[in-house]
Amino acid sequence: MTLLLLVLAASTASVGQCGLCHSNVRVEFETSVHAHERMGCVECHGGDPEAIDVDKAHSKGFKKGLTRFQIPELCASCHSNPQMMRPYNLSTEQYALYQTSQHGIRLAAGDPRVATCIDCHGVHDIRRPREPASKVFPRHVPETCGACHGDPALMARYDKDITLFDSYMKSRHADELLNQGNLNAPNCANCHGVHGATPPGVGDVDKVCGGCHSSAREAYLAGPHGTHEHGSDLPECVSCHGSHEVGTAVRGQIADACSSCHGGDSAQQEIGAKMDALFSSAGVELENARAKIEEARRVPLYTDDYEARLQEAQTYLVGAEPTVHSLSIEETERMTDVALSIGEEIQAEIQGELSDLRFRRIGLVIFWFYLVLTIAIIARIRQKAMARKS
Amino acid sequence: MAIRKGLSRTIDWLEDRLNLTEVFSLLTMFGLFYREVDTNKPLRRAVKEALSKPLPAYARWPRVLGLLSLILFLFELVTGVLLAFYYQASINEAYDSVLVIVRDVSLGWFVRQMHYWGAQLLLVVLILRLLRFFFRSLYGPPRELIWIAACFLFIAGTHLDFTGRVLVWNNASYWSSLRAIEVLVSIPLLGSFFSFLIGGSLISSLSRFYFFHIVLLPLVFWFWLYVGFSGVRRVGLSEIEGDTQETGKAAYLGHLYQLLILFLIVFGVLVSFSVLWPISFGEAVDPYQTPTGSTIPWYLLAPYGLIEFLPHWIPLEVRSSLLLILLLLFILFPFVDAGLKLSENRRKLLLLFGVTVFVGWVFFSFYGLYVDLAGVGS
């Protein structure tokens, strides 16, 4: 009776009787998308799911001793089949892409240590990539990649830099992704590719970065760095911004970036310094405008319009940032000037309204003049009235 | 002459249909006339009789404090009604409605500033009045009730100020009030009654505060004003050196004019405060973050300081019971004093005691402020 109950409890539609012995695997498997789609153990492992007898269960096409070399092909047997994948709206090119990746190429060359499907997606507990618990959910991608690419022993074999993972974790991209909850911020796969993972080649960096930073790329391509008018080995995005460790571009540090290649007192450094000055003067003006709005809000004056205009000015200032990549002062100035003048206008207008308020104090003097006059008149009337009555 | 005749005829006409003397005596209850009038007699005779008795100048410093509190209260009433035209008593709308009042409504800022400064001035006047009563020994028989009325006027005044603070619903006022409620609900008996009135120890709704502020507490205040003025009419005004007892209509008219002048001066002072030191509008309420530098209302700092000053191994209930006992002793002070039966020499010691209490009040206020700002209290 107990055995029967156990059998009933352990056997489910997808696992069959396998879970009787492989209970740990069964528990893991039940969380997977495959279990959810009613796939069973036999789909990958073969064997007889209805048999309770160990020997019987491990017969009938049981695939004994699956190796890492067989895994991509095994997964591809379903995932490269357009008919099977169509209901799930899944693409079928992953296997082909994988074979073009460094991972796939080395696996084919007989290296079993490179990543295969299971290293990123999990073994029995494979989940949909959009599930937050999935190993390939955007927020988990860095640590999934980092499990191998941050492993000193493993990377030493390939002479690879293990600091890249740590560099990325310090970057603005990682901060957006992991701390700010911005799932659109790039993880490893956004720049390196997913199944066809490989480092972007020289000359491709601007295309990769430009995928998101399109206006910066446009300006870069129009400028002297992008047109390669002085040779082909000229800087790309990473030359100034760094690659994995890419930080927040800070207004006011443009000249430093220029001088790092062109030298401290070069004409190029001067251009950078002028751009820095444009940003800082506009920035200061907008900060002053914000303080003025705050002052007006405490009075309180009606500030909604000013706030909207400050927002507009800030948009111009943000819009001026990509123009820096064209290295044309006129382009940048055109944008920062608008921001600057809006900032000045806001301050001047609020100042005008605040001066109107000072009129109240002048009014107070006039008020007291008439009040004292009135009191004097009443006192006089009082005197007269009292004199008349008595 | 024709006007006078018309007026006289109107009074006769009304006299046949109304007890005009009764109506007049109602008016005089609020400090406009310091003589009792005989309501059994027709108006003109009753007034004439009342005027024929000697009357000290009652609109005269420092006797003027009672009248000042009436005038300030009237200012609060008028500005309060104006504010109520636009104010919305709900936690979602209060802040925005105050914003509309001070920003968009014409002269709304002025009315609000007047209301605020009027309230602060009123509290100061009520305190000065108590100090004068004490140091001039104006609480002994038959003036016990006037003293008690003055005490309750101050208590009602602080409650009005307190409920008003909540209504503004900006961050500083919210936290200030919340801290005050913490102090108030810790007082035994009174505390639980207080939390019953406001519905707990948190501010979750403004309707009760609004109701207390615009209906219940003004009525209470009005009642104690009446008790005070009525008491003065029965027992007479306190005596000041150099008082001249005048009689007749002229003297009374003189007082009325003086009252008008007083009214104008108060108005001028309030306008000046409002224009020169306008209170700022403040941030919206954020119930999840205590702003730095938020303190409880100034009149609660001393009780708070005292509670914090006493050693903390004494249970909070006992410490705050002491407050309650002190408050009761203060209100019932005329009877305590009478019970002590002090000789003239000892009376000087009593004055010294009064000074000590006042200095203690100031000390504990500063101590409370220190504890509050430094956050060393429990």
PDB file of C-alpha atoms in Angstrom, chain B residues 55-259:
ATOM      1  CA  LEU B  55     -16.665 103.250  35.519  1.00  0.00           C
ATOM      2  CA  PRO B  56     -12.855 102.890  35.417  1.00  0.00           C
ATOM      3  CA  ALA B  57     -11.193 103.090  32.017  1.00  0.00           C
ATOM      4  CA  TYR B  58     -11.157  99.512  30.869  1.00  0.00           C
ATOM      5  CA  ALA B  59      -9.407 100.021  27.533  1.00  0.00           C
ATOM      6  CA  ARG B  60      -6.254 100.838  29.395  1.00  0.00           C
ATOM      7  CA  TRP B  61      -2.871  99.125  29.603  1.00  0.00           C
ATOM      8  CA  PRO B  62      -2.305  96.526  31.049  1.00  0.00           C
ATOM      9  CA  ARG B  63      -5.982  95.833  31.644  1.00  0.00           C
ATOM     10  CA  VAL B  64      -6.324  95.752  27.909  1.00  0.00           C
ATOM     11  CA  LEU B  65      -5.057  92.160  27.585  1.00  0.00           C
ATOM     12  CA  GLY B  66      -8.532  90.642  27.926  1.00  0.00           C
ATOM     13  CA  LEU B  67      -9.921  92.929  25.252  1.00  0.00           C
ATOM     14  CA  LEU B  68      -6.897  92.206  23.084  1.00  0.00           C
ATOM     15  CA  SER B  69      -7.587  88.487  23.238  1.00  0.00           C
ATOM     16  CA  LEU B  70     -11.173  89.194  22.180  1.00  0.00           C
ATOM     17  CA  ILE B  71     -10.045  91.362  19.269  1.00  0.00           C
ATOM     18  CA  LEU B  72      -7.470  88.805  18.148  1.00  0.00           C
ATOM     19  CA  PHE B  73     -10.039  86.061  18.437  1.00  0.00           C
ATOM     20  CA  LEU B  74     -12.384  88.074  16.209  1.00  0.00           C
ATOM     21  CA  PHE B  75      -9.559  88.452  13.679  1.00  0.00           C
ATOM     22  CA  GLU B  76      -9.058  84.700  13.760  1.00  0.00           C
ATOM     23  CA  LEU B  77     -12.779  84.200  13.268  1.00  0.00           C
ATOM     24  CA  VAL B  78     -12.978  86.451  10.218  1.00  0.00           C
ATOM     25  CA  THR B  79      -9.771  85.223   8.542  1.00  0.00           C
ATOM     26  CA  GLY B  80     -10.720  81.646   9.431  1.00  0.00           C
ATOM     27  CA  VAL B  81     -14.067  81.975   7.675  1.00  0.00           C
ATOM     28  CA  LEU B  82     -12.292  83.392   4.615  1.00  0.00           C
ATOM     29  CA  LEU B  83      -9.844  80.499   4.597  1.00  0.00           C
ATOM     30  CA  ALA B  84     -12.684  78.007   4.960  1.00  0.00           C
ATOM     31  CA  PHE B  85     -14.099  79.240   1.642  1.00  0.00           C
ATOM     32  CA  TYR B  86     -11.240  77.452  -0.157  1.00  0.00           C
ATOM     33  CA  TYR B  87      -9.827  74.934   2.305  1.00  0.00           C
ATOM     34  CA  GLN B  88     -10.479  71.231   1.694  1.00  0.00           C
ATOM     35  CA  ALA B  89     -10.248  69.089   4.821  1.00  0.00           C
ATOM     36  CA  SER B  90      -8.981  65.830   3.402  1.00  0.00           C
ATOM     37  CA  ILE B  91      -5.463  64.473   3.468  1.00  0.00           C
ATOM     38  CA  ASN B  92      -5.429  64.223  -0.315  1.00  0.00           C
ATOM     39  CA  GLU B  93      -6.617  67.753  -0.986  1.00  0.00           C
ATOM     40  CA  ALA B  94      -5.527  69.811   2.021  1.00  0.00           C
ATOM     41  CA  TYR B  95      -2.009  70.663   0.824  1.00  0.00           C
ATOM     42  CA  ASP B  96      -3.148  71.587  -2.670  1.00  0.00           C
ATOM     43  CA  SER B  97      -6.036  73.652  -1.372  1.00  0.00           C
ATOM     44  CA  VAL B  98      -3.675  75.615   0.895  1.00  0.00           C
ATOM     45  CA  LEU B  99      -1.419  76.080  -2.125  1.00  0.00           C
ATOM     46  CA  VAL B 100      -4.374  77.479  -4.037  1.00  0.00           C
ATOM     47  CA  ILE B 101      -5.179  79.821  -1.143  1.00  0.00           C
ATOM     48  CA  VAL B 102      -1.675  81.230  -0.781  1.00  0.00           C
ATOM     49  CA  ARG B 103      -0.779  81.270  -4.467  1.00  0.00           C
ATOM     50  CA  ASP B 104      -3.846  81.685  -6.638  1.00  0.00           C
ATOM     51  CA  VAL B 105      -6.590  83.310  -4.577  1.00  0.00           C
ATOM     52  CA  SER B 106      -6.181  87.066  -4.532  1.00  0.00           C
ATOM     53  CA  LEU B 107      -4.910  88.170  -1.116  1.00  0.00           C
ATOM     54  CA  GLY B 108      -5.153  84.553   0.015  1.00  0.00           C
ATOM     55  CA  TRP B 109      -1.524  84.665   1.207  1.00  0.00           C
ATOM     56  CA  PHE B 110      -2.374  87.725   3.281  1.00  0.00           C
ATOM     57  CA  VAL B 111      -5.388  86.139   4.952  1.00  0.00           C
ATOM     58  CA  ARG B 112      -3.381  83.038   5.764  1.00  0.00           C
ATOM     59  CA  GLN B 113      -0.489  85.032   7.215  1.00  0.00           C
ATOM     60  CA  MET B 114      -2.922  87.125   9.266  1.00  0.00           C
ATOM     61  CA  HIS B 115      -4.564  83.953  10.568  1.00  0.00           C
ATOM     62  CA  TYR B 116      -1.193  82.489  11.548  1.00  0.00           C
ATOM     63  CA  TRP B 117       0.238  85.603  13.178  1.00  0.00           C
ATOM     64  CA  GLY B 118      -3.066  86.393  14.867  1.00  0.00           C
ATOM     65  CA  ALA B 119      -2.964  82.959  16.495  1.00  0.00           C
ATOM     66  CA  GLN B 120       0.625  83.359  17.712  1.00  0.00           C
ATOM     67  CA  LEU B 121      -0.109  86.815  19.068  1.00  0.00           C
ATOM     68  CA  LEU B 122      -3.265  85.531  20.759  1.00  0.00           C
ATOM     69  CA  LEU B 123      -1.279  82.857  22.596  1.00  0.00           C
ATOM     70  CA  VAL B 124       1.306  85.413  23.691  1.00  0.00           C
ATOM     71  CA  VAL B 125      -1.444  87.718  24.969  1.00  0.00           C
ATOM     72  CA  LEU B 126      -3.076  84.847  26.876  1.00  0.00           C
ATOM     73  CA  ILE B 127       0.248  84.026  28.545  1.00  0.00           C
ATOM     74  CA  LEU B 128       0.888  87.677  29.420  1.00  0.00           C
ATOM     75  CA  ARG B 129      -2.580  87.826  30.902  1.00  0.00           C
ATOM     76  CA  LEU B 130      -1.897  84.838  33.163  1.00  0.00           C
ATOM     77  CA  LEU B 131       1.451  86.346  34.205  1.00  0.00           C
ATOM     78  CA  ARG B 132      -0.218  89.642  35.056  1.00  0.00           C
ATOM     79  CA  PHE B 133      -2.944  87.907  37.065  1.00  0.00           C
ATOM     80  CA  PHE B 134      -0.335  85.998  39.017  1.00  0.00           C
ATOM     81  CA  PHE B 135       2.126  88.763  39.761  1.00  0.00           C
ATOM     82  CA  ARG B 136      -0.613  91.285  40.582  1.00  0.00           C
ATOM     83  CA  SER B 137      -2.345  88.639  42.737  1.00  0.00           C
ATOM     84  CA  LEU B 138      -5.533  89.061  40.730  1.00  0.00           C
ATOM     85  CA  TYR B 139      -6.748  85.527  41.354  1.00  0.00           C
ATOM     86  CA  GLY B 140      -7.924  85.761  44.952  1.00  0.00           C
ATOM     87  CA  PRO B 141     -11.569  85.907  45.971  1.00  0.00           C
ATOM     88  CA  PRO B 142     -13.760  86.848  44.211  1.00  0.00           C
ATOM     89  CA  ARG B 143     -11.657  86.498  41.061  1.00  0.00           C
ATOM     90  CA  GLU B 144     -11.011  82.727  41.101  1.00  0.00           C
ATOM     91  CA  LEU B 145     -13.296  82.120  38.129  1.00  0.00           C
ATOM     92  CA  ILE B 146     -11.559  84.784  36.053  1.00  0.00           C
ATOM     93  CA  TRP B 147      -8.245  83.058  36.713  1.00  0.00           C
ATOM     94  CA  ILE B 148      -9.704  79.659  35.783  1.00  0.00           C
ATOM     95  CA  ALA B 149     -11.234  81.167  32.643  1.00  0.00           C
ATOM     96  CA  ALA B 150      -7.845  82.633  31.731  1.00  0.00           C
ATOM     97  CA  CYS B 151      -6.241  79.200  32.209  1.00  0.00           C
ATOM     98  CA  PHE B 152      -8.813  77.489  30.051  1.00  0.00           C
ATOM     99  CA  LEU B 153      -8.561  80.212  27.416  1.00  0.00           C
ATOM    100  CA  PHE B 154      -4.856  79.453  27.156  1.00  0.00           C
ATOM    101  CA  ILE B 155      -5.513  75.699  26.983  1.00  0.00           C
ATOM    102  CA  ALA B 156      -8.216  76.170  24.341  1.00  0.00           C
ATOM    103  CA  GLY B 157      -5.911  78.567  22.476  1.00  0.00           C
ATOM    104  CA  THR B 158      -3.094  76.028  22.302  1.00  0.00           C
ATOM    105  CA  HIS B 159      -5.550  73.384  21.121  1.00  0.00           C
ATOM    106  CA  LEU B 160      -6.794  75.725  18.410  1.00  0.00           C
ATOM    107  CA  ASP B 161      -3.230  76.414  17.336  1.00  0.00           C
ATOM    108  CA  PHE B 162      -2.417  72.724  17.435  1.00  0.00           C
ATOM    109  CA  THR B 163      -5.389  71.610  15.326  1.00  0.00           C
ATOM    110  CA  GLY B 164      -4.694  74.469  12.931  1.00  0.00           C
ATOM    111  CA  ARG B 165      -1.132  73.304  12.423  1.00  0.00           C
ATOM    112  CA  VAL B 166      -2.341  69.887  11.328  1.00  0.00           C
ATOM    113  CA  LEU B 167      -4.747  71.375   8.797  1.00  0.00           C
ATOM    114  CA  VAL B 168      -1.977  73.097   6.818  1.00  0.00           C
ATOM    115  CA  TRP B 169      -0.743  69.593   6.040  1.00  0.00           C
ATOM    116  CA  ASN B 170       2.797  70.383   5.039  1.00  0.00           C
ATOM    117  CA  ASN B 171       5.688  68.246   6.131  1.00  0.00           C
ATOM    118  CA  ALA B 172       6.874  70.439   8.977  1.00  0.00           C
ATOM    119  CA  SER B 173       3.382  70.886  10.414  1.00  0.00           C
ATOM    120  CA  TYR B 174       2.569  67.206  10.020  1.00  0.00           C
ATOM    121  CA  TRP B 175       5.650  66.026  11.867  1.00  0.00           C
ATOM    122  CA  SER B 176       5.414  68.747  14.457  1.00  0.00           C
ATOM    123  CA  SER B 177       1.844  67.657  15.195  1.00  0.00           C
ATOM    124  CA  LEU B 178       2.672  63.981  15.178  1.00  0.00           C
ATOM    125  CA  ARG B 179       5.423  64.539  17.751  1.00  0.00           C
ATOM    126  CA  ALA B 180       3.040  66.607  19.850  1.00  0.00           C
ATOM    127  CA  ILE B 181       0.441  63.855  19.754  1.00  0.00           C
ATOM    128  CA  GLU B 182       3.092  61.442  21.055  1.00  0.00           C
ATOM    129  CA  VAL B 183       3.589  63.703  24.065  1.00  0.00           C
ATOM    130  CA  LEU B 184      -0.118  64.290  24.624  1.00  0.00           C
ATOM    131  CA  VAL B 185      -1.272  60.665  24.445  1.00  0.00           C
ATOM    132  CA  SER B 186       1.342  59.674  27.022  1.00  0.00           C
ATOM    133  CA  ILE B 187      -0.521  61.672  29.688  1.00  0.00           C
ATOM    134  CA  PRO B 188      -2.662  59.268  31.748  1.00  0.00           C
ATOM    135  CA  LEU B 189      -6.461  59.645  31.550  1.00  0.00           C
ATOM    136  CA  LEU B 190      -6.257  62.814  29.483  1.00  0.00           C
ATOM    137  CA  GLY B 191      -4.080  61.039  26.922  1.00  0.00           C
ATOM    138  CA  SER B 192      -6.525  58.238  26.255  1.00  0.00           C
ATOM    139  CA  PHE B 193      -9.361  60.743  26.047  1.00  0.00           C
ATOM    140  CA  PHE B 194      -7.268  62.758  23.635  1.00  0.00           C
ATOM    141  CA  SER B 195      -6.517  59.776  21.443  1.00  0.00           C
ATOM    142  CA  PHE B 196     -10.225  58.894  21.531  1.00  0.00           C
ATOM    143  CA  LEU B 197     -11.002  62.387  20.245  1.00  0.00           C
ATOM    144  CA  ILE B 198      -8.559  62.308  17.368  1.00  0.00           C
ATOM    145  CA  GLY B 199      -9.121  58.637  16.654  1.00  0.00           C
ATOM    146  CA  GLY B 200      -5.819  57.039  17.660  1.00  0.00           C
ATOM    147  CA  SER B 201      -2.311  58.293  17.950  1.00  0.00           C
ATOM    148  CA  LEU B 202      -1.767  58.918  14.249  1.00  0.00           C
ATOM    149  CA  ILE B 203      -3.156  61.503  11.885  1.00  0.00           C
ATOM    150  CA  SER B 204      -5.136  59.438   9.447  1.00  0.00           C
ATOM    151  CA  SER B 205      -7.935  61.861   8.739  1.00  0.00           C
ATOM    152  CA  LEU B 206      -8.330  65.610   8.816  1.00  0.00           C
ATOM    153  CA  SER B 207     -12.081  65.825   9.333  1.00  0.00           C
ATOM    154  CA  ARG B 208     -11.899  65.563  13.131  1.00  0.00           C
ATOM    155  CA  PHE B 209      -9.138  68.155  13.371  1.00  0.00           C
ATOM    156  CA  TYR B 210     -11.101  70.396  11.035  1.00  0.00           C
ATOM    157  CA  PHE B 211     -14.284  70.025  13.055  1.00  0.00           C
ATOM    158  CA  PHE B 212     -12.464  70.733  16.335  1.00  0.00           C
ATOM    159  CA  HIS B 213     -10.658  73.682  14.803  1.00  0.00           C
ATOM    160  CA  ILE B 214     -13.614  75.437  13.225  1.00  0.00           C
ATOM    161  CA  VAL B 215     -16.532  74.442  15.486  1.00  0.00           C
ATOM    162  CA  LEU B 216     -15.865  72.820  18.828  1.00  0.00           C
ATOM    163  CA  LEU B 217     -12.753  74.641  20.058  1.00  0.00           C
ATOM    164  CA  PRO B 218     -13.941  78.135  18.980  1.00  0.00           C
ATOM    165  CA  LEU B 219     -17.132  77.451  20.948  1.00  0.00           C
ATOM    166  CA  VAL B 220     -15.087  76.419  23.971  1.00  0.00           C
ATOM    167  CA  PHE B 221     -12.920  79.519  23.566  1.00  0.00           C
ATOM    168  CA  TRP B 222     -15.999  81.706  23.190  1.00  0.00           C
ATOM    169  CA  PHE B 223     -17.490  80.147  26.323  1.00  0.00           C
ATOM    170  CA  TRP B 224     -14.448  80.914  28.500  1.00  0.00           C
ATOM    171  CA  LEU B 225     -14.233  84.428  27.059  1.00  0.00           C
ATOM    172  CA  TYR B 226     -17.822  84.860  28.153  1.00  0.00           C
ATOM    173  CA  VAL B 227     -17.085  83.482  31.633  1.00  0.00           C
ATOM    174  CA  GLY B 228     -14.152  85.880  31.970  1.00  0.00           C
ATOM    175  CA  PHE B 229     -16.023  88.985  30.842  1.00  0.00           C
ATOM    176  CA  SER B 230     -19.132  88.040  32.746  1.00  0.00           C
ATOM    177  CA  GLY B 231     -17.060  87.564  35.881  1.00  0.00           C
ATOM    178  CA  VAL B 232     -15.441  90.958  35.425  1.00  0.00           C
ATOM    179  CA  ARG B 233     -18.860  92.583  35.035  1.00  0.00           C
ATOM    180  CA  ARG B 234     -19.966  91.063  38.341  1.00  0.00           C
ATOM    181  CA  VAL B 235     -16.832  91.599  40.469  1.00  0.00           C
ATOM    182  CA  GLY B 236     -15.570  94.757  38.754  1.00  0.00           C
ATOM    183  CA  LEU B 237     -12.350  95.593  37.014  1.00  0.00           C
ATOM    184  CA  SER B 238      -9.007  95.170  38.690  1.00  0.00           C
ATOM    185  CA  GLU B 239      -7.635  98.380  40.081  1.00  0.00           C
ATOM    186  CA  ILE B 240      -4.671 100.185  38.602  1.00  0.00           C
ATOM    187  CA  GLU B 241      -2.848 103.060  40.219  1.00  0.00           C
ATOM    188  CA  GLY B 242      -4.100 106.434  39.046  1.00  0.00           C
ATOM    189  CA  ASP B 243      -7.478 105.092  37.921  1.00  0.00           C
ATOM    190  CA  THR B 244     -10.059 107.806  37.479  1.00  0.00           C
ATOM    191  CA  GLN B 245     -13.623 106.688  37.907  1.00  0.00           C
ATOM    192  CA  GLU B 246     -15.661 108.393  35.228  1.00  0.00           C
ATOM    193  CA  THR B 247     -19.371 108.382  34.655  1.00  0.00           C
ATOM    194  CA  GLY B 248     -21.707 109.240  31.854  1.00  0.00           C
ATOM    195  CA  LYS B 249     -22.123 108.688  28.172  1.00  0.00           C
ATOM    196  CA  ALA B 250     -18.979 110.654  27.305  1.00  0.00           C
ATOM    197  CA  ALA B 251     -16.752 108.291  29.255  1.00  0.00           C
ATOM    198  CA  TYR B 252     -18.353 105.308  27.584  1.00  0.00           C
ATOM    199  CA  LEU B 253     -18.020 106.841  24.114  1.00  0.00           C
ATOM    200  CA  GLY B 254     -14.386 107.510  24.947  1.00  0.00           C
ATOM    201  CA  HIS B 255     -13.885 103.846  25.667  1.00  0.00           C
ATOM    202  CA  LEU B 256     -15.541 102.792  22.433  1.00  0.00           C
ATOM    203  CA  TYR B 257     -13.233 105.065  20.431  1.00  0.00           C
ATOM    204  CA  GLN B 258     -10.264 103.728  22.327  1.00  0.00           C
ATOM    205  CA  LEU B 259     -11.402 100.230  21.488  1.00  0.00           C
TER     206      LEU B 259
END
